[in-house]
């Protein structure tokens, strides 16, 4: 289960709406499309996009502004993250951007918001040198594993019993797993290093002997039943501890952070900002964020 704890995402359509309305000095009647069958003005485009993604767009734009008022993300940080992801994806990066409806510039906007969220989420979270050292050592191991993700512990125990009774893992994953990808993969995760997964998942997988079935492992997504098929030494040069220390510390802080702490922080910043929405069509867009429901106990 790939780690992912951010509460807000930035869709390409939202970024497009932002760009459309970004130049307040320009005339709303500016023509953005001409054709023999009719023109489209900036105002028409804005109204159409507002009707479809307007409230979501407004939420995201306000979230970005209030977070940026409290936390700093530099252009250098955004570029570094962009280059890192581009290098990791290699030749598939451009294809990925196209599939997501993104350009390089719009993707950097997405990264900036994610980095702002990370800083808000990890504020005050501490990690020790010992934790960093352990995480670095774990990076030297690759795991090939599969899992079944279910909603509750009782179902997880049922899955465990079936697998230990000889049931086919792929078929069980397709029948029980709440993870959409399981219908295609049968729960197969392929090879990964522990830092790529949620901490609870990685810790449990590292502790397993190959070809054994785990007890239920709880994460923010539900309960996992894990089988490690094989372990091996990582076949890539991971660099020195010093070279990895900053990234490891960031990863560990994200793993320790409480995802539910982000929304209250955003809500507090919004309330302090005295936000007034002038467009009546967008009124109420941030009400749920300004007055979030208490997290379940």
PDB file of C-alpha atoms in Angstrom:
ATOM      1  CA  UNK A   1       0.000   0.000   0.000  1.00  0.00           C
ATOM      2  CA  UNK A   2       1.788   3.084  -1.255  1.00  0.00           C
ATOM      3  CA  UNK A   3       2.001   5.798   1.331  1.00  0.00           C
ATOM      4  CA  UNK A   4      -0.305   8.740   0.695  1.00  0.00           C
ATOM      5  CA  UNK A   5      -1.550  10.920   3.511  1.00  0.00           C
ATOM      6  CA  UNK A   6      -2.308  14.291   1.956  1.00  0.00           C
ATOM      7  CA  UNK A   7      -5.912  15.388   2.311  1.00  0.00           C
ATOM      8  CA  UNK A   8      -6.201  17.602  -0.760  1.00  0.00           C
ATOM      9  CA  UNK A   9      -5.332  17.008  -4.409  1.00  0.00           C
ATOM     10  CA  UNK A  10      -4.905  19.484  -7.249  1.00  0.00           C
ATOM     11  CA  UNK A  11      -6.736  18.510 -10.426  1.00  0.00           C
ATOM     12  CA  UNK A  12      -5.639  19.823 -13.803  1.00  0.00           C
ATOM     13  CA  UNK A  13      -9.055  21.407 -14.266  1.00  0.00           C
ATOM     14  CA  UNK A  14      -8.632  23.323 -11.021  1.00  0.00           C
ATOM     15  CA  UNK A  15      -5.269  24.680 -12.102  1.00  0.00           C
ATOM     16  CA  UNK A  16      -6.769  25.648 -15.433  1.00  0.00           C
ATOM     17  CA  UNK A  17      -9.528  27.598 -13.700  1.00  0.00           C
ATOM     18  CA  UNK A  18      -6.939  29.335 -11.562  1.00  0.00           C
ATOM     19  CA  UNK A  19      -4.987  30.354 -14.642  1.00  0.00           C
ATOM     20  CA  UNK A  20      -8.163  31.511 -16.351  1.00  0.00           C
ATOM     21  CA  UNK A  21      -9.026  33.897 -13.545  1.00  0.00           C
ATOM     22  CA  UNK A  22      -5.478  34.805 -12.526  1.00  0.00           C
ATOM     23  CA  UNK A  23      -5.109  37.986 -14.544  1.00  0.00           C
ATOM     24  CA  UNK A  24      -7.610  40.259 -12.830  1.00  0.00           C
ATOM     25  CA  UNK A  25      -6.534  43.238 -14.891  1.00  0.00           C
ATOM     26  CA  UNK A  26      -7.643  41.724 -18.179  1.00  0.00           C
ATOM     27  CA  UNK A  27     -11.123  42.264 -19.599  1.00  0.00           C
ATOM     28  CA  UNK A  28     -13.555  39.397 -18.941  1.00  0.00           C
ATOM     29  CA  UNK A  29     -14.755  39.814 -22.510  1.00  0.00           C
ATOM     30  CA  UNK A  30     -11.304  38.872 -23.852  1.00  0.00           C
ATOM     31  CA  UNK A  31     -11.719  36.253 -26.553  1.00  0.00           C
ATOM     32  CA  UNK A  32      -9.815  33.068 -25.794  1.00  0.00           C
ATOM     33  CA  UNK A  33     -11.140  31.033 -28.756  1.00  0.00           C
ATOM     34  CA  UNK A  34     -12.218  32.149 -32.210  1.00  0.00           C
ATOM     35  CA  UNK A  35     -13.947  29.983 -34.792  1.00  0.00           C
ATOM     36  CA  UNK A  36     -16.353  30.153 -37.715  1.00  0.00           C
ATOM     37  CA  UNK A  37     -19.101  28.779 -35.456  1.00  0.00           C
ATOM     38  CA  UNK A  38     -18.615  31.305 -32.686  1.00  0.00           C
ATOM     39  CA  UNK A  39     -16.103  32.737 -30.235  1.00  0.00           C
ATOM     40  CA  UNK A  40     -15.521  31.923 -26.564  1.00  0.00           C
ATOM     41  CA  UNK A  41     -14.648  34.701 -24.150  1.00  0.00           C
ATOM     42  CA  UNK A  42     -12.684  34.497 -20.935  1.00  0.00           C
ATOM     43  CA  UNK A  43     -15.890  35.205 -19.011  1.00  0.00           C
ATOM     44  CA  UNK A  44     -17.728  32.349 -20.722  1.00  0.00           C
ATOM     45  CA  UNK A  45     -14.866  29.972 -20.003  1.00  0.00           C
ATOM     46  CA  UNK A  46     -14.745  31.078 -16.377  1.00  0.00           C
ATOM     47  CA  UNK A  47     -18.498  30.659 -15.906  1.00  0.00           C
ATOM     48  CA  UNK A  48     -18.440  27.188 -17.451  1.00  0.00           C
ATOM     49  CA  UNK A  49     -15.507  26.035 -15.356  1.00  0.00           C
ATOM     50  CA  UNK A  50     -16.969  27.657 -12.257  1.00  0.00           C
ATOM     51  CA  UNK A  51     -20.136  25.630 -12.714  1.00  0.00           C
ATOM     52  CA  UNK A  52     -18.222  22.359 -12.962  1.00  0.00           C
ATOM     53  CA  UNK A  53     -15.257  22.717 -10.577  1.00  0.00           C
ATOM     54  CA  UNK A  54     -15.678  26.189  -9.112  1.00  0.00           C
ATOM     55  CA  UNK A  55     -16.152  25.321  -5.443  1.00  0.00           C
ATOM     56  CA  UNK A  56     -13.380  22.736  -5.482  1.00  0.00           C
ATOM     57  CA  UNK A  57     -11.100  25.203  -7.233  1.00  0.00           C
ATOM     58  CA  UNK A  58     -11.865  27.946  -4.755  1.00  0.00           C
ATOM     59  CA  UNK A  59     -11.198  25.631  -1.813  1.00  0.00           C
ATOM     60  CA  UNK A  60      -7.808  24.679  -3.208  1.00  0.00           C
ATOM     61  CA  UNK A  61      -6.785  28.226  -4.089  1.00  0.00           C
ATOM     62  CA  UNK A  62      -7.705  29.472  -0.615  1.00  0.00           C
ATOM     63  CA  UNK A  63      -5.973  26.516   1.046  1.00  0.00           C
ATOM     64  CA  UNK A  64      -2.808  27.320  -0.890  1.00  0.00           C
ATOM     65  CA  UNK A  65      -2.927  30.987   0.121  1.00  0.00           C
ATOM     66  CA  UNK A  66      -3.513  30.366   3.827  1.00  0.00           C
ATOM     67  CA  UNK A  67      -0.831  27.693   4.004  1.00  0.00           C
ATOM     68  CA  UNK A  68       1.620  29.938   2.138  1.00  0.00           C
ATOM     69  CA  UNK A  69       0.949  32.670   4.703  1.00  0.00           C
ATOM     70  CA  UNK A  70       2.193  30.357   7.468  1.00  0.00           C
ATOM     71  CA  UNK A  71       4.744  28.060   5.790  1.00  0.00           C
ATOM     72  CA  UNK A  72       7.413  28.785   3.197  1.00  0.00           C
ATOM     73  CA  UNK A  73       8.035  26.666   0.126  1.00  0.00           C
ATOM     74  CA  UNK A  74      10.763  28.068  -2.102  1.00  0.00           C
ATOM     75  CA  UNK A  75      11.048  27.774  -5.865  1.00  0.00           C
ATOM     76  CA  UNK A  76      14.225  25.780  -5.246  1.00  0.00           C
ATOM     77  CA  UNK A  77      12.313  23.227  -3.177  1.00  0.00           C
ATOM     78  CA  UNK A  78       9.645  22.868  -5.860  1.00  0.00           C
ATOM     79  CA  UNK A  79      12.250  22.473  -8.603  1.00  0.00           C
ATOM     80  CA  UNK A  80      14.186  19.918  -6.560  1.00  0.00           C
ATOM     81  CA  UNK A  81      11.028  17.838  -5.992  1.00  0.00           C
ATOM     82  CA  UNK A  82      10.081  18.166  -9.647  1.00  0.00           C
ATOM     83  CA  UNK A  83      13.519  17.018 -10.817  1.00  0.00           C
ATOM     84  CA  UNK A  84      13.493  14.139  -8.326  1.00  0.00           C
ATOM     85  CA  UNK A  85      10.169  12.815  -9.585  1.00  0.00           C
ATOM     86  CA  UNK A  86      11.206  13.340 -13.190  1.00  0.00           C
ATOM     87  CA  UNK A  87      14.381  11.332 -12.610  1.00  0.00           C
ATOM     88  CA  UNK A  88      12.500   8.574 -10.779  1.00  0.00           C
ATOM     89  CA  UNK A  89       9.956   8.186 -13.600  1.00  0.00           C
ATOM     90  CA  UNK A  90      12.552   8.450 -16.338  1.00  0.00           C
ATOM     91  CA  UNK A  91      11.196   8.112 -19.861  1.00  0.00           C
ATOM     92  CA  UNK A  92       7.624   7.720 -18.599  1.00  0.00           C
ATOM     93  CA  UNK A  93       7.484  11.174 -16.995  1.00  0.00           C
ATOM     94  CA  UNK A  94       6.167  13.064 -20.025  1.00  0.00           C
ATOM     95  CA  UNK A  95       3.585  10.364 -20.623  1.00  0.00           C
ATOM     96  CA  UNK A  96       2.527  10.626 -16.980  1.00  0.00           C
ATOM     97  CA  UNK A  97       2.030  14.393 -17.265  1.00  0.00           C
ATOM     98  CA  UNK A  98      -0.058  13.920 -20.404  1.00  0.00           C
ATOM     99  CA  UNK A  99      -2.230  11.263 -18.763  1.00  0.00           C
ATOM    100  CA  UNK A 100      -2.826  13.588 -15.806  1.00  0.00           C
ATOM    101  CA  UNK A 101      -3.685  16.508 -18.074  1.00  0.00           C
ATOM    102  CA  UNK A 102      -0.713  18.436 -16.686  1.00  0.00           C
ATOM    103  CA  UNK A 103       2.052  20.608 -18.051  1.00  0.00           C
ATOM    104  CA  UNK A 104       5.382  21.034 -16.310  1.00  0.00           C
ATOM    105  CA  UNK A 105       4.241  24.375 -14.883  1.00  0.00           C
ATOM    106  CA  UNK A 106       0.879  23.094 -13.660  1.00  0.00           C
ATOM    107  CA  UNK A 107       2.571  20.069 -12.094  1.00  0.00           C
ATOM    108  CA  UNK A 108       4.911  22.382 -10.221  1.00  0.00           C
ATOM    109  CA  UNK A 109       1.823  24.136  -8.807  1.00  0.00           C
ATOM    110  CA  UNK A 110       0.598  20.742  -7.663  1.00  0.00           C
ATOM    111  CA  UNK A 111       3.968  20.028  -6.029  1.00  0.00           C
ATOM    112  CA  UNK A 112       4.016  23.403  -4.296  1.00  0.00           C
ATOM    113  CA  UNK A 113       0.649  22.724  -2.661  1.00  0.00           C
ATOM    114  CA  UNK A 114       1.760  19.248  -1.627  1.00  0.00           C
ATOM    115  CA  UNK A 115       4.939  20.628  -0.075  1.00  0.00           C
ATOM    116  CA  UNK A 116       2.939  23.246   1.808  1.00  0.00           C
ATOM    117  CA  UNK A 117       0.678  20.509   3.147  1.00  0.00           C
ATOM    118  CA  UNK A 118       3.671  18.399   4.165  1.00  0.00           C
ATOM    119  CA  UNK A 119       5.155  21.286   6.140  1.00  0.00           C
ATOM    120  CA  UNK A 120       1.863  21.916   7.910  1.00  0.00           C
ATOM    121  CA  UNK A 121       1.389  18.229   8.604  1.00  0.00           C
ATOM    122  CA  UNK A 122       4.886  17.596   9.971  1.00  0.00           C
ATOM    123  CA  UNK A 123       5.162  20.764  12.054  1.00  0.00           C
ATOM    124  CA  UNK A 124       6.473  19.775  15.486  1.00  0.00           C
ATOM    125  CA  UNK A 125       7.068  16.127  14.523  1.00  0.00           C
ATOM    126  CA  UNK A 126      10.494  14.901  15.661  1.00  0.00           C
ATOM    127  CA  UNK A 127      12.636  11.948  14.572  1.00  0.00           C
ATOM    128  CA  UNK A 128      15.784  10.600  16.205  1.00  0.00           C
ATOM    129  CA  UNK A 129      19.160   9.765  14.705  1.00  0.00           C
ATOM    130  CA  UNK A 130      18.524   6.134  15.639  1.00  0.00           C
ATOM    131  CA  UNK A 131      15.277   6.106  13.661  1.00  0.00           C
ATOM    132  CA  UNK A 132      17.060   7.618  10.669  1.00  0.00           C
ATOM    133  CA  UNK A 133      19.845   5.021  10.914  1.00  0.00           C
ATOM    134  CA  UNK A 134      17.334   2.148  11.048  1.00  0.00           C
ATOM    135  CA  UNK A 135      15.397   3.514   8.083  1.00  0.00           C
ATOM    136  CA  UNK A 136      18.632   3.839   6.118  1.00  0.00           C
ATOM    137  CA  UNK A 137      19.543   0.210   6.798  1.00  0.00           C
ATOM    138  CA  UNK A 138      16.047  -0.862   5.735  1.00  0.00           C
ATOM    139  CA  UNK A 139      16.545   0.934   2.414  1.00  0.00           C
ATOM    140  CA  UNK A 140      19.155  -1.699   1.579  1.00  0.00           C
ATOM    141  CA  UNK A 141      16.445  -4.378   1.492  1.00  0.00           C
ATOM    142  CA  UNK A 142      13.868  -4.891  -1.254  1.00  0.00           C
ATOM    143  CA  UNK A 143      10.693  -6.854  -0.687  1.00  0.00           C
ATOM    144  CA  UNK A 144       8.431  -8.657  -3.122  1.00  0.00           C
ATOM    145  CA  UNK A 145       5.037  -8.930  -1.466  1.00  0.00           C
ATOM    146  CA  UNK A 146       1.302  -9.080  -1.925  1.00  0.00           C
ATOM    147  CA  UNK A 147      -1.597  -8.150   0.329  1.00  0.00           C
ATOM    148  CA  UNK A 148      -5.332  -8.207   0.828  1.00  0.00           C
ATOM    149  CA  UNK A 149      -6.876  -4.995   2.151  1.00  0.00           C
ATOM    150  CA  UNK A 150     -10.209  -5.178   3.981  1.00  0.00           C
ATOM    151  CA  UNK A 151     -12.288  -2.817   6.083  1.00  0.00           C
ATOM    152  CA  UNK A 152     -12.307  -4.590   9.458  1.00  0.00           C
ATOM    153  CA  UNK A 153     -10.281  -6.980  11.580  1.00  0.00           C
ATOM    154  CA  UNK A 154     -12.903  -9.734  11.548  1.00  0.00           C
ATOM    155  CA  UNK A 155     -12.773  -9.917   7.748  1.00  0.00           C
ATOM    156  CA  UNK A 156      -8.968  -9.801   7.864  1.00  0.00           C
ATOM    157  CA  UNK A 157      -8.927 -12.834  10.160  1.00  0.00           C
ATOM    158  CA  UNK A 158     -11.297 -14.625   7.789  1.00  0.00           C
ATOM    159  CA  UNK A 159      -8.944 -13.884   4.897  1.00  0.00           C
ATOM    160  CA  UNK A 160      -5.945 -15.088   6.907  1.00  0.00           C
ATOM    161  CA  UNK A 161      -7.701 -18.383   7.706  1.00  0.00           C
ATOM    162  CA  UNK A 162      -8.577 -18.965   4.052  1.00  0.00           C
ATOM    163  CA  UNK A 163      -5.006 -18.314   2.905  1.00  0.00           C
ATOM    164  CA  UNK A 164      -3.497 -20.502   5.584  1.00  0.00           C
ATOM    165  CA  UNK A 165      -5.992 -23.180   4.553  1.00  0.00           C
ATOM    166  CA  UNK A 166      -4.527 -23.217   1.050  1.00  0.00           C
ATOM    167  CA  UNK A 167      -6.806 -20.810  -0.835  1.00  0.00           C
ATOM    168  CA  UNK A 168      -5.321 -19.104  -3.888  1.00  0.00           C
ATOM    169  CA  UNK A 169      -3.995 -15.673  -2.860  1.00  0.00           C
ATOM    170  CA  UNK A 170      -4.897 -13.983  -6.133  1.00  0.00           C
ATOM    171  CA  UNK A 171      -8.483 -15.194  -6.032  1.00  0.00           C
ATOM    172  CA  UNK A 172      -8.899 -14.264  -2.364  1.00  0.00           C
ATOM    173  CA  UNK A 173      -7.547 -10.769  -3.047  1.00  0.00           C
ATOM    174  CA  UNK A 174      -9.946 -10.306  -5.952  1.00  0.00           C
ATOM    175  CA  UNK A 175     -12.872 -11.471  -3.837  1.00  0.00           C
ATOM    176  CA  UNK A 176     -12.148  -9.607  -0.614  1.00  0.00           C
ATOM    177  CA  UNK A 177      -9.829  -6.657  -1.228  1.00  0.00           C
ATOM    178  CA  UNK A 178     -11.257  -3.148  -1.044  1.00  0.00           C
ATOM    179  CA  UNK A 179      -8.319  -1.879  -3.091  1.00  0.00           C
ATOM    180  CA  UNK A 180      -9.545  -1.287  -6.670  1.00  0.00           C
ATOM    181  CA  UNK A 181      -6.220  -2.343  -8.193  1.00  0.00           C
ATOM    182  CA  UNK A 182      -6.571  -5.781  -6.592  1.00  0.00           C
ATOM    183  CA  UNK A 183      -9.030  -6.780  -9.315  1.00  0.00           C
ATOM    184  CA  UNK A 184      -6.165  -6.493 -11.791  1.00  0.00           C
ATOM    185  CA  UNK A 185      -3.154  -7.401  -9.658  1.00  0.00           C
ATOM    186  CA  UNK A 186      -4.577  -9.912  -7.208  1.00  0.00           C
ATOM    187  CA  UNK A 187      -2.916  -7.868  -4.474  1.00  0.00           C
ATOM    188  CA  UNK A 188       0.568  -8.164  -6.004  1.00  0.00           C
ATOM    189  CA  UNK A 189       2.756  -5.194  -5.057  1.00  0.00           C
ATOM    190  CA  UNK A 190       5.902  -6.234  -6.896  1.00  0.00           C
ATOM    191  CA  UNK A 191       9.304  -5.189  -5.571  1.00  0.00           C
ATOM    192  CA  UNK A 192       9.582  -2.199  -3.249  1.00  0.00           C
ATOM    193  CA  UNK A 193      11.791  -0.755  -0.528  1.00  0.00           C
ATOM    194  CA  UNK A 194      10.310  -0.139   2.935  1.00  0.00           C
ATOM    195  CA  UNK A 195      10.448   3.649   2.583  1.00  0.00           C
ATOM    196  CA  UNK A 196       7.964   3.457  -0.293  1.00  0.00           C
ATOM    197  CA  UNK A 197       5.173   2.116   1.913  1.00  0.00           C
ATOM    198  CA  UNK A 198       3.260   3.121   5.000  1.00  0.00           C
ATOM    199  CA  UNK A 199       5.337   2.517   8.124  1.00  0.00           C
ATOM    200  CA  UNK A 200       2.903   0.007   9.662  1.00  0.00           C
ATOM    201  CA  UNK A 201       2.898  -1.978   6.450  1.00  0.00           C
ATOM    202  CA  UNK A 202       6.682  -1.881   5.985  1.00  0.00           C
ATOM    203  CA  UNK A 203       7.418  -2.812   9.587  1.00  0.00           C
ATOM    204  CA  UNK A 204       5.136  -5.832   9.366  1.00  0.00           C
ATOM    205  CA  UNK A 205       6.519  -6.905   5.987  1.00  0.00           C
ATOM    206  CA  UNK A 206      10.130  -6.623   7.153  1.00  0.00           C
ATOM    207  CA  UNK A 207       9.360  -8.814  10.162  1.00  0.00           C
ATOM    208  CA  UNK A 208       7.805 -11.585   8.048  1.00  0.00           C
ATOM    209  CA  UNK A 209       9.664 -14.641   6.837  1.00  0.00           C
ATOM    210  CA  UNK A 210       9.036 -15.338   3.137  1.00  0.00           C
ATOM    211  CA  UNK A 211       5.931 -17.377   2.311  1.00  0.00           C
ATOM    212  CA  UNK A 212       4.227 -16.744   5.642  1.00  0.00           C
ATOM    213  CA  UNK A 213       0.928 -14.965   6.182  1.00  0.00           C
ATOM    214  CA  UNK A 214       0.810 -11.983   8.531  1.00  0.00           C
ATOM    215  CA  UNK A 215      -1.653 -11.258  11.281  1.00  0.00           C
ATOM    216  CA  UNK A 216      -3.979  -8.328  10.479  1.00  0.00           C
ATOM    217  CA  UNK A 217      -1.995  -5.104  10.092  1.00  0.00           C
ATOM    218  CA  UNK A 218      -3.962  -1.919  10.692  1.00  0.00           C
ATOM    219  CA  UNK A 219      -3.306   1.227   8.648  1.00  0.00           C
ATOM    220  CA  UNK A 220      -5.259   4.339   7.730  1.00  0.00           C
ATOM    221  CA  UNK A 221      -6.746   2.367   4.827  1.00  0.00           C
ATOM    222  CA  UNK A 222      -8.068  -0.587   6.801  1.00  0.00           C
ATOM    223  CA  UNK A 223      -6.577  -3.980   7.680  1.00  0.00           C
ATOM    224  CA  UNK A 224      -3.931  -5.743   5.599  1.00  0.00           C
ATOM    225  CA  UNK A 225      -3.069  -9.411   5.345  1.00  0.00           C
ATOM    226  CA  UNK A 226       0.448  -9.555   3.916  1.00  0.00           C
ATOM    227  CA  UNK A 227       2.557 -12.270   2.365  1.00  0.00           C
ATOM    228  CA  UNK A 228       6.206 -11.573   1.583  1.00  0.00           C
ATOM    229  CA  UNK A 229       7.252 -13.728  -1.335  1.00  0.00           C
ATOM    230  CA  UNK A 230      10.933 -12.853  -1.411  1.00  0.00           C
ATOM    231  CA  UNK A 231      13.527 -10.536   0.096  1.00  0.00           C
ATOM    232  CA  UNK A 232      16.782  -9.394  -1.466  1.00  0.00           C
ATOM    233  CA  UNK A 233      19.510  -6.821  -1.124  1.00  0.00           C
ATOM    234  CA  UNK A 234      18.664  -3.674  -3.071  1.00  0.00           C
ATOM    235  CA  UNK A 235      20.405  -3.758  -6.418  1.00  0.00           C
ATOM    236  CA  UNK A 236      20.830   0.011  -6.652  1.00  0.00           C
ATOM    237  CA  UNK A 237      23.346   2.339  -5.057  1.00  0.00           C
ATOM    238  CA  UNK A 238      21.387   4.163  -2.377  1.00  0.00           C
ATOM    239  CA  UNK A 239      24.252   6.479  -1.440  1.00  0.00           C
ATOM    240  CA  UNK A 240      25.587   7.281   2.001  1.00  0.00           C
ATOM    241  CA  UNK A 241      23.608   7.939   5.168  1.00  0.00           C
ATOM    242  CA  UNK A 242      24.578  11.604   5.033  1.00  0.00           C
ATOM    243  CA  UNK A 243      23.316  11.887   1.446  1.00  0.00           C
ATOM    244  CA  UNK A 244      19.975  10.355   2.424  1.00  0.00           C
ATOM    245  CA  UNK A 245      19.520  11.846   5.870  1.00  0.00           C
ATOM    246  CA  UNK A 246      17.311  14.785   4.909  1.00  0.00           C
ATOM    247  CA  UNK A 247      14.972  12.700   2.734  1.00  0.00           C
ATOM    248  CA  UNK A 248      14.767   9.945   5.350  1.00  0.00           C
ATOM    249  CA  UNK A 249      13.911  12.426   8.092  1.00  0.00           C
ATOM    250  CA  UNK A 250      11.182  13.929   5.903  1.00  0.00           C
ATOM    251  CA  UNK A 251       9.743  10.483   5.154  1.00  0.00           C
ATOM    252  CA  UNK A 252       9.771   9.469   8.817  1.00  0.00           C
ATOM    253  CA  UNK A 253       8.051  12.690   9.848  1.00  0.00           C
ATOM    254  CA  UNK A 254       5.345  12.084   7.266  1.00  0.00           C
ATOM    255  CA  UNK A 255       4.910   8.543   8.545  1.00  0.00           C
ATOM    256  CA  UNK A 256       4.582   9.789  12.134  1.00  0.00           C
ATOM    257  CA  UNK A 257       2.284  12.688  11.318  1.00  0.00           C
ATOM    258  CA  UNK A 258      -1.422  12.434  12.033  1.00  0.00           C
ATOM    259  CA  UNK A 259      -3.300  12.986   8.742  1.00  0.00           C
ATOM    260  CA  UNK A 260      -6.314  14.240  10.673  1.00  0.00           C
ATOM    261  CA  UNK A 261      -4.287  17.150  12.057  1.00  0.00           C
ATOM    262  CA  UNK A 262      -4.092  18.937   8.701  1.00  0.00           C
ATOM    263  CA  UNK A 263      -7.738  19.944   8.311  1.00  0.00           C
ATOM    264  CA  UNK A 264      -7.949  21.674  11.736  1.00  0.00           C
ATOM    265  CA  UNK A 265      -4.785  23.643  10.912  1.00  0.00           C
ATOM    266  CA  UNK A 266      -6.224  24.748   7.589  1.00  0.00           C
ATOM    267  CA  UNK A 267      -9.538  25.614   9.244  1.00  0.00           C
ATOM    268  CA  UNK A 268      -7.784  27.742  11.879  1.00  0.00           C
ATOM    269  CA  UNK A 269      -5.797  29.647   9.257  1.00  0.00           C
ATOM    270  CA  UNK A 270      -8.920  30.242   7.170  1.00  0.00           C
ATOM    271  CA  UNK A 271     -10.875  31.569  10.141  1.00  0.00           C
ATOM    272  CA  UNK A 272      -8.019  33.915  11.015  1.00  0.00           C
ATOM    273  CA  UNK A 273      -7.863  35.194   7.428  1.00  0.00           C
ATOM    274  CA  UNK A 274     -11.391  36.688   7.520  1.00  0.00           C
ATOM    275  CA  UNK A 275     -12.241  35.320   4.090  1.00  0.00           C
ATOM    276  CA  UNK A 276     -15.183  36.902   2.274  1.00  0.00           C
ATOM    277  CA  UNK A 277     -16.419  35.226  -0.920  1.00  0.00           C
ATOM    278  CA  UNK A 278     -17.700  37.887  -3.315  1.00  0.00           C
ATOM    279  CA  UNK A 279     -19.173  35.583  -5.965  1.00  0.00           C
ATOM    280  CA  UNK A 280     -22.613  34.473  -4.743  1.00  0.00           C
ATOM    281  CA  UNK A 281     -22.415  31.304  -6.862  1.00  0.00           C
ATOM    282  CA  UNK A 282     -19.456  30.187  -4.758  1.00  0.00           C
ATOM    283  CA  UNK A 283     -20.865  31.062  -1.355  1.00  0.00           C
ATOM    284  CA  UNK A 284     -20.516  28.215   1.100  1.00  0.00           C
ATOM    285  CA  UNK A 285     -17.591  26.679  -0.774  1.00  0.00           C
ATOM    286  CA  UNK A 286     -15.404  26.593   2.326  1.00  0.00           C
ATOM    287  CA  UNK A 287     -18.045  26.191   5.036  1.00  0.00           C
ATOM    288  CA  UNK A 288     -17.118  22.568   5.723  1.00  0.00           C
ATOM    289  CA  UNK A 289     -13.470  23.527   6.111  1.00  0.00           C
ATOM    290  CA  UNK A 290     -14.218  26.515   8.344  1.00  0.00           C
ATOM    291  CA  UNK A 291     -16.348  24.321  10.598  1.00  0.00           C
ATOM    292  CA  UNK A 292     -14.998  20.774  10.280  1.00  0.00           C
ATOM    293  CA  UNK A 293     -16.765  17.924  12.040  1.00  0.00           C
ATOM    294  CA  UNK A 294     -14.793  16.421  14.925  1.00  0.00           C
ATOM    295  CA  UNK A 295     -12.755  13.376  13.939  1.00  0.00           C
ATOM    296  CA  UNK A 296     -14.288  10.087  15.128  1.00  0.00           C
ATOM    297  CA  UNK A 297     -12.790   8.746  18.337  1.00  0.00           C
TER     298      UNK A 297
END
